[in-house]
CSV table of C-alpha atoms in Angstrom, one decimal:
chain,number,residue,atom,x,y,z
A,11,MET,CA,13.3,14.2,21.0
A,12,LEU,CA,11.5,13.3,17.7
A,13,THR,CA,15.1,11.2,16.9
A,14,PHE,CA,14.9,9.6,19.9
A,15,VAL,CA,11.4,8.7,19.5
A,16,ILE,CA,12.9,7.6,15.6
A,17,ASP,CA,15.6,5.1,16.8
A,18,THR,CA,13.3,3.6,19.6
A,19,ALA,CA,10.3,2.7,17.2
A,20,ILE,CA,13.0,1.5,15.3
A,21,MET,CA,15.1,-0.5,17.8
A,22,ARG,CA,11.5,-2.0,18.5
A,23,GLY,CA,10.5,-2.8,15.9
A,24,ALA,CA,6.9,-0.9,16.3
A,25,THR,CA,4.7,-0.1,12.9
A,26,ASP,CA,3.5,3.2,13.2
A,27,ILE,CA,4.4,6.4,15.6
A,28,HIS,CA,1.5,8.7,16.8
A,29,ILE,CA,2.5,11.4,18.2
A,30,GLU,CA,0.6,15.3,19.5
A,31,CYS,CA,1.8,18.2,20.9
A,32,GLY,CA,1.1,18.4,24.7
A,33,SER,CA,1.1,14.4,24.8
A,34,PRO,CA,3.2,11.6,24.9
A,35,PRO,CA,4.2,10.1,21.4
A,36,PHE,CA,3.0,6.6,21.3
A,37,LEU,CA,4.6,3.7,19.6
A,38,ARG,CA,2.1,0.4,17.7
A,39,HIS,CA,4.0,-3.1,17.7
A,40,GLY,CA,1.4,-5.1,15.9
A,41,ARG,CA,-2.5,-4.7,17.7
A,42,HIS,CA,-0.5,-2.9,20.4
A,43,LEU,CA,-0.2,0.3,21.6
A,44,ALA,CA,1.7,1.9,24.7
A,45,PRO,CA,3.1,5.5,24.9
A,46,ILE,CA,7.1,5.1,24.8
A,47,SER,CA,7.4,7.8,27.5
A,48,GLU,CA,6.6,10.5,29.7
A,49,GLU,CA,8.0,13.0,28.0
A,50,LEU,CA,5.5,15.3,25.4
A,51,CYS,CA,5.6,16.8,22.1
A,52,THR,CA,6.7,20.0,21.4
A,53,PRO,CA,6.1,22.3,18.7
A,54,GLU,CA,10.1,22.4,18.0
A,55,ASP,CA,9.5,18.6,17.1
A,56,MET,CA,6.7,19.3,15.0
A,57,ARG,CA,8.1,22.2,13.0
A,58,TRP,CA,12.0,19.2,13.1
A,59,LEU,CA,9.6,17.1,11.0
A,60,ARG,CA,7.4,19.8,9.3
A,61,SER,CA,11.2,20.6,7.7
A,62,GLN,CA,12.1,16.3,7.4
A,63,CYS,CA,9.2,16.6,4.8
A,64,GLU,CA,9.7,19.9,3.1
A,65,ALA,CA,13.8,19.1,2.2
A,66,THR,CA,12.2,15.9,0.0
A,67,SER,CA,8.9,17.6,-1.6
A,68,HIS,CA,8.4,20.8,-1.5
A,69,THR,CA,4.6,20.9,-1.6
A,70,LEU,CA,4.3,20.1,2.3
A,71,LEU,CA,2.2,22.3,4.5
A,72,PRO,CA,2.9,25.2,1.7
A,73,ASN,CA,0.9,27.8,3.5
A,74,MET,CA,2.5,27.2,6.8
A,75,SER,CA,5.0,30.0,8.5
A,76,GLU,CA,7.8,30.0,11.1
A,77,ASP,CA,4.7,30.9,13.7
A,78,ALA,CA,2.2,28.8,12.4
A,79,VAL,CA,2.7,26.2,15.0
A,80,ASN,CA,2.4,28.3,17.8
A,81,ASP,CA,4.0,27.3,21.2
A,82,THR,CA,0.7,26.3,22.3
A,83,GLY,CA,0.9,23.0,19.8
A,84,SER,CA,-1.9,25.3,18.2
A,85,VAL,CA,-2.7,24.4,13.8
A,86,PHE,CA,-4.3,27.4,12.9
A,87,SER,CA,-2.9,31.2,12.1
A,88,ASP,CA,-3.1,33.7,12.4
A,89,ASN,CA,-6.6,34.4,10.2
A,90,GLY,CA,-7.8,31.4,12.1
A,91,GLY,CA,-7.7,28.7,8.9
A,92,SER,CA,-5.9,25.9,9.0
A,93,VAL,CA,-2.3,25.7,7.7
A,94,LEU,CA,-3.7,21.8,6.4
A,95,SER,CA,-4.8,21.4,3.1
A,96,ASN,CA,-8.3,22.3,2.8
A,97,ASN,CA,-9.7,19.0,4.0
A,98,GLY,CA,-7.5,19.8,7.2
A,99,SER,CA,-4.6,17.0,6.4
A,100,TYR,CA,-1.4,16.2,5.0
A,101,ASP,CA,0.7,13.2,3.0
A,102,GLY,CA,4.2,13.7,3.1
A,103,ALA,CA,7.0,11.1,3.3
A,104,PHE,CA,11.3,11.5,4.0
A,105,SER,CA,14.1,9.7,4.6
A,106,TYR,CA,15.8,8.9,8.3
A,107,GLU,CA,19.7,7.4,8.2
A,108,GLY,CA,17.5,5.0,5.3
A,109,LEU,CA,14.5,4.3,6.3
A,110,ARG,CA,11.5,5.4,4.6
A,111,ILE,CA,8.9,7.3,6.5
A,112,ARG,CA,5.4,8.1,5.6
A,113,VAL,CA,3.7,11.2,7.6
A,114,HIS,CA,-0.2,12.0,8.5
A,115,LEU,CA,-0.4,15.1,9.9
A,116,PHE,CA,-3.6,15.9,10.6
A,117,SER,CA,-5.7,18.4,13.0
A,118,ALA,CA,-8.0,17.4,16.2
A,119,SER,CA,-9.2,19.8,19.1
A,120,GLY,CA,-6.9,22.3,17.4
A,121,LYS,CA,-3.7,21.0,18.3
A,122,LEU,CA,-1.6,19.1,15.6
A,123,CYS,CA,-1.1,15.5,15.5
A,124,GLY,CA,1.0,13.1,13.3
A,125,THR,CA,1.0,9.5,12.3
A,126,LEU,CA,3.9,7.8,11.3
A,127,ARG,CA,4.7,4.9,9.5
A,128,LEU,CA,8.0,3.0,9.5
A,129,LEU,CA,8.6,2.2,5.6
A,130,TYR,CA,11.3,-1.7,6.6
A,131,ASP,CA,13.1,-2.7,3.2
A,132,ARG,CA,14.8,-5.2,5.0
A,133,CYS,CA,15.1,-7.7,2.3
A,134,ALA,CA,13.2,-6.2,0.0
A,135,VAL,CA,13.1,-8.9,-2.6
A,136,LEU,CA,11.9,-12.0,-3.3
A,137,GLY,CA,12.8,-14.9,-2.3
A,138,ASP,CA,12.7,-18.9,-3.4
A,139,SER,CA,8.6,-20.1,-1.0
A,140,ASP,CA,5.9,-21.2,-2.9
A,141,GLU,CA,4.5,-17.7,-3.1
A,142,ASP,CA,8.0,-15.8,-3.8
A,143,ARG,CA,8.7,-17.8,-6.7
A,144,LEU,CA,4.8,-16.9,-7.8
A,145,LEU,CA,4.9,-12.9,-6.9
A,146,ILE,CA,8.5,-13.6,-10.0
A,147,ARG,CA,6.3,-15.3,-12.5
A,148,LEU,CA,4.1,-13.0,-12.6
A,149,SER,CA,6.9,-9.8,-12.3
A,150,GLU,CA,8.0,-11.3,-15.8
A,151,LEU,CA,5.0,-10.7,-17.7
A,152,ARG,CA,4.5,-8.1,-20.0
A,153,GLU,CA,1.8,-6.9,-20.3
A,154,GLY,CA,-1.6,-6.7,-18.0
A,155,LEU,CA,-2.7,-5.9,-14.2
A,156,ILE,CA,-2.0,-7.5,-11.4
A,157,LEU,CA,-4.0,-6.6,-8.0
A,158,LEU,CA,-2.8,-6.6,-4.4
A,159,THR,CA,-5.1,-5.5,-1.8
A,160,GLY,CA,-6.0,-5.6,1.9
A,161,PRO,CA,-5.9,-3.7,4.9
A,162,THR,CA,-3.6,-0.3,5.8
A,163,GLY,CA,-0.3,-2.3,7.0
A,164,SER,CA,-1.0,-5.4,5.7
A,165,GLY,CA,2.6,-5.4,3.3
A,166,LYS,CA,1.3,-4.1,0.5
A,167,SER,CA,3.9,-1.9,-0.5
A,168,PHE,CA,6.3,-4.0,0.4
A,169,THR,CA,5.1,-6.1,-1.5
A,170,LEU,CA,5.1,-4.4,-4.4
A,171,ALA,CA,8.2,-2.6,-3.9
A,172,SER,CA,9.9,-6.5,-3.8
A,173,CYS,CA,7.6,-6.7,-7.2
A,174,LEU,CA,9.5,-3.6,-8.7
A,175,GLU,CA,13.3,-4.2,-7.2
A,176,TYR,CA,13.0,-7.8,-8.9
A,177,ILE,CA,11.9,-6.2,-12.2
A,178,ASN,CA,14.8,-3.7,-11.5
A,179,ARG,CA,17.7,-5.7,-10.9
A,180,THR,CA,16.0,-8.4,-13.5
A,181,ARG,CA,15.7,-6.8,-16.8
A,182,GLU,CA,16.2,-3.2,-19.2
A,183,THR,CA,12.6,-1.5,-18.9
A,184,HIS,CA,11.0,1.7,-17.6
A,185,ILE,CA,9.1,1.6,-14.6
A,186,ILE,CA,6.8,4.2,-13.8
A,187,THR,CA,5.2,5.2,-9.8
A,188,LEU,CA,2.8,7.0,-9.0
A,189,GLU,CA,1.8,7.4,-5.3
A,190,ASP,CA,0.6,9.2,-2.6
A,191,PRO,CA,3.5,10.2,-1.1
A,192,VAL,CA,6.3,8.3,-2.5
A,193,GLU,CA,6.8,5.2,0.4
A,194,TYR,CA,9.9,2.8,-0.8
A,195,VAL,CA,12.9,5.3,-3.5
A,196,LEU,CA,13.4,2.6,-5.7
A,197,THR,CA,17.3,3.1,-6.8
A,198,GLY,CA,17.8,3.0,-10.7
A,199,LYS,CA,19.7,-1.1,-11.3
A,200,ARG,CA,19.0,-2.1,-14.9
A,201,ALA,CA,15.8,-0.3,-14.9
A,202,LEU,CA,15.0,3.3,-15.9
A,203,ILE,CA,12.5,4.7,-12.8
A,204,HIS,CA,10.1,7.3,-12.4
A,205,GLN,CA,8.5,8.1,-9.0
A,206,ARG,CA,5.5,10.4,-9.5
A,207,GLN,CA,4.3,11.9,-6.6
A,208,LEU,CA,0.8,12.9,-6.1
A,209,GLY,CA,0.1,16.9,-5.5
A,210,GLN,CA,3.8,17.0,-6.8
A,211,ASP,CA,4.1,15.7,-9.4
A,212,VAL,CA,0.8,14.7,-11.3
A,213,VAL,CA,-2.6,16.3,-10.3
A,214,SER,CA,-4.5,13.0,-9.6
A,215,MET,CA,-3.6,9.6,-10.2
A,216,ALA,CA,-5.5,9.2,-13.7
A,217,GLU,CA,-4.5,12.0,-14.9
A,218,GLY,CA,-0.5,10.7,-14.4
A,219,VAL,CA,-1.6,7.4,-15.7
A,220,ARG,CA,-2.7,9.2,-19.5
A,221,ASP,CA,0.9,10.6,-19.0
A,222,ALA,CA,2.8,7.7,-18.4
A,223,LEU,CA,1.3,6.5,-21.0
A,224,ARG,CA,3.5,8.9,-23.2
A,225,GLU,CA,6.3,8.2,-21.8
A,226,ASP,CA,7.1,5.3,-23.2
A,227,PRO,CA,6.4,3.2,-19.3
A,228,ASP,CA,6.3,-1.1,-19.7
A,229,VAL,CA,5.4,-1.2,-16.3
A,230,LEU,CA,3.5,1.1,-13.7
A,231,MET,CA,2.6,0.8,-10.6
A,232,ILE,CA,-0.8,2.6,-9.0
A,233,GLY,CA,-0.7,3.8,-5.6
A,234,GLU,CA,-4.0,3.0,-5.5
A,235,LEU,CA,-7.5,2.5,-7.5
A,236,ARG,CA,-9.6,4.7,-5.8
A,237,ASP,CA,-11.7,6.1,-8.1
A,238,ARG,CA,-13.7,4.8,-11.4
A,239,SER,CA,-11.3,6.6,-13.9
A,240,THR,CA,-8.3,5.7,-12.5
A,241,LEU,CA,-9.7,2.3,-12.6
A,242,GLU,CA,-10.6,3.2,-16.5
A,243,ALA,CA,-6.8,4.0,-16.7
A,244,ALA,CA,-5.8,1.7,-15.0
A,245,LEU,CA,-7.9,-1.3,-17.7
A,246,HIS,CA,-6.4,1.1,-20.8
A,247,ALA,CA,-3.0,1.2,-20.0
A,248,ALA,CA,-3.3,-3.0,-19.8
A,249,GLU,CA,-5.2,-3.5,-23.0
A,250,THR,CA,-2.5,-1.6,-24.6
A,251,GLY,CA,0.8,-3.6,-23.3
A,252,HIS,CA,1.5,-2.6,-20.1
A,253,LEU,CA,2.0,-4.8,-17.0
A,254,VAL,CA,0.1,-2.7,-14.4
A,255,PHE,CA,0.6,-3.2,-10.9
A,256,ALA,CA,-2.6,-1.4,-8.4
A,257,THR,CA,-3.5,-1.3,-5.1
A,258,MET,CA,-7.8,-1.7,-3.6
A,259,HIS,CA,-8.9,-2.3,0.2
A,260,THR,CA,-10.5,-5.7,0.3
A,261,GLN,CA,-11.2,-8.1,2.9
A,262,ARG,CA,-10.5,-10.9,0.7
A,263,ALA,CA,-8.9,-11.4,-3.4
A,264,VAL,CA,-12.6,-11.9,-5.4
A,265,MET,CA,-14.4,-8.6,-3.7
A,266,ALA,CA,-11.3,-6.8,-5.9
A,267,ILE,CA,-13.7,-8.0,-8.9
A,268,ASN,CA,-16.7,-6.5,-6.8
A,269,ARG,CA,-15.2,-4.2,-6.1
A,270,MET,CA,-14.2,-2.9,-9.8
A,271,ILE,CA,-17.5,-3.1,-11.2
A,272,SER,CA,-20.0,-2.2,-9.1
A,273,LEU,CA,-17.1,1.3,-9.6
A,274,PHE,CA,-18.9,1.6,-13.0
A,275,PRO,CA,-22.7,2.1,-13.7
A,276,ALA,CA,-24.9,-0.7,-14.2
A,277,ALA,CA,-24.8,0.0,-18.5
A,278,GLN,CA,-21.4,-0.5,-18.5
A,279,GLN,CA,-20.9,-3.3,-16.3
A,280,ASP,CA,-20.7,-6.3,-18.3
A,281,GLU,CA,-18.6,-4.1,-20.7
A,282,VAL,CA,-15.9,-3.9,-17.9
A,283,ARG,CA,-17.2,-7.5,-17.3
A,284,SER,CA,-15.4,-8.7,-20.1
A,285,GLN,CA,-13.0,-5.9,-20.3
A,286,LEU,CA,-11.4,-7.6,-16.9
A,287,SER,CA,-11.4,-10.6,-18.0
A,288,GLN,CA,-9.3,-9.4,-20.5
A,289,VAL,CA,-6.4,-7.7,-19.1
A,290,LEU,CA,-6.8,-9.2,-14.5
A,291,ARG,CA,-4.1,-11.7,-14.4
A,292,ALA,CA,-4.0,-12.3,-10.5
A,293,VAL,CA,-5.8,-10.7,-7.3
A,294,ILE,CA,-3.6,-11.3,-4.4
A,295,CYS,CA,-5.4,-9.9,-1.0
A,296,GLN,CA,-2.6,-10.1,1.7
A,297,ARG,CA,-2.6,-9.7,5.0
A,298,LEU,CA,0.3,-9.1,8.1
A,299,ILE,CA,0.2,-11.3,10.8
A,300,ILE,CA,3.5,-9.4,13.2
A,301,THR,CA,4.6,-11.3,16.2
A,302,ASP,CA,7.3,-10.4,19.2
A,303,THR,CA,9.5,-12.2,17.1
A,304,ALA,CA,9.0,-11.9,12.8
A,305,PHE,CA,6.5,-10.6,10.1
A,306,TYR,CA,4.0,-13.1,8.5
A,307,PRO,CA,2.5,-12.5,5.3
A,308,LEU,CA,-0.6,-14.3,4.7
A,309,ARG,CA,-2.2,-14.2,1.1
A,310,ASP,CA,-5.9,-15.2,-0.5
A,311,ILE,CA,-4.4,-16.1,-3.9
A,312,LEU,CA,-6.5,-15.3,-7.3
A,313,LEU,CA,-5.1,-15.1,-10.9
A,314,ASN,CA,-7.2,-15.3,-13.6
A,315,THR,CA,-7.4,-18.9,-15.1
A,316,LYS,CA,-9.6,-19.0,-18.3
A,317,ALA,CA,-11.6,-21.0,-15.5
A,318,VAL,CA,-11.8,-17.6,-13.5
A,319,ALA,CA,-12.6,-15.3,-17.0
A,320,ASN,CA,-15.7,-17.7,-18.0
A,321,LEU,CA,-17.0,-16.7,-14.2
A,322,ILE,CA,-16.4,-12.6,-14.4
A,323,ARG,CA,-17.9,-12.1,-17.6
A,324,GLN,CA,-21.2,-14.4,-16.3
A,325,ARG,CA,-21.2,-12.0,-13.4
A,326,LYS,CA,-20.5,-16.2,-11.2
A,327,GLU,CA,-18.1,-15.0,-8.5
A,328,PRO,CA,-19.6,-16.6,-5.7
A,329,GLN,CA,-17.9,-19.6,-7.1
A,330,ILE,CA,-14.5,-18.0,-8.1
A,331,ILE,CA,-13.9,-19.1,-4.4
A,332,SER,CA,-15.0,-23.3,-5.2
A,333,ILE,CA,-11.5,-23.1,-8.3
A,334,GLN,CA,-9.1,-21.3,-5.3
A,335,GLU,CA,-10.0,-24.2,-2.7
A,336,THR,CA,-8.7,-26.7,-5.6
A,337,GLN,CA,-6.3,-25.0,-8.4
A,338,ARG,CA,-2.6,-24.4,-6.8
A,339,PRO,CA,-1.2,-22.4,-6.4
A,340,MET,CA,-4.5,-20.3,-5.4
A,341,GLN,CA,-5.8,-20.6,-2.2
A,342,THR,CA,-8.0,-18.5,-0.1
A,343,MET,CA,-7.0,-17.0,2.8
A,344,GLU,CA,-8.8,-20.2,5.6
A,345,MET,CA,-6.3,-22.4,3.2
A,346,ALA,CA,-3.6,-19.9,4.0
A,347,ALA,CA,-3.8,-19.5,7.5
A,348,ASP,CA,-3.8,-22.9,8.1
A,349,LYS,CA,-0.6,-23.5,6.3
A,350,LEU,CA,1.0,-20.5,8.4
A,351,ARG,CA,-0.3,-23.1,11.9
A,352,ARG,CA,1.7,-26.2,10.1
A,353,GLN,CA,4.5,-24.0,10.7
A,354,VAL,CA,4.8,-22.7,13.6
A,355,GLY,CA,0.9,-23.8,15.5
A,356,SER,CA,-1.7,-21.2,15.9
A,357,ILE,CA,-0.8,-18.3,17.3
A,358,PRO,CA,-2.8,-15.3,18.7
A,359,GLU,CA,-2.2,-12.4,16.2
A,360,LEU,CA,-2.6,-15.5,13.9
A,361,GLU,CA,-6.3,-16.4,14.7
A,362,GLU,CA,-7.3,-12.3,16.2
A,363,VAL,CA,-6.6,-11.8,12.2
A,364,MET,CA,-9.3,-14.8,10.9
A,365,GLU,CA,-11.7,-13.8,13.0
A,366,SER,CA,-12.2,-10.3,12.7
A,367,ILE,CA,-12.3,-11.9,8.8
A,368,HIS,CA,-15.4,-14.0,9.3
A,369,GLU,CA,-17.0,-10.8,10.8
A,370,LEU,CA,-16.6,-9.3,8.1
A,371,VAL,CA,-17.8,-11.1,5.2
């Protein structure tokens, strides 16, 4: 049944599929979530999903035997232990008819559940809009740190893939990605590309970055700066002459600076501020507006000019917003929303996103 569900999700432009043994699958489109049919997901569906992931990664559910998902859809083995990882979940990915699908498996009330994120790769190239031209300029840099931030589902991975694909098509270089899991699969054109997956190819993001520096890279992409050790490794890579792309979860671009500094103890924060002021190139905080007919990226853009670097060193991050408001191509999220309103009008999806941003700030 899952092939029918995936086919239907693709046809409808859904972004996520939710499944649970004994329940009908649900599709997400924008903020709307609805069942796709009355047919219930079965353990056979879960086994099929598992087999697809195992074909891509031998690390998926390594302890799961053929009968681990029994006829009731239970995810517990005979000895009572969970067949998922120690934290009760698993992250993987597989390809379906050219479309990459990210998989998250977990248990709820003893049932195996899953969330599938459809990673559409249509037009994963940078165009000729003002914002795409800025992304091209950033992708042409040879060193420094470029951050893509925003909540889950905001299109960060797609934007990163577009930047890496531009580099892949335009120059001879060595690209190493560190991902959890590998999402968009890149095929080498002019670039040599190695995509490494957490848990399969590397033990941790920080170790992966340190290993990568011994592998003669030109460009590094770090799936997420989750902790201090990963950030330290990323800053070191940027300092030593590499172009580093990475993501974080923040609601605004300037918040990423505060988040990075806060990962370090107080005694070390001035040193980190100085380091960031030198290696940071840009922070782009992105939200994705999804309507029935289109996807619209909404971007809060911060470039590390001399004025911004001085404010970072002087602990004056709140003043950075005034620079964003007056120095193009920088812009705040509000300015991006106003620009989109001029293009498509005041659409409910945009107003909902802006309302949620203002509630969080």
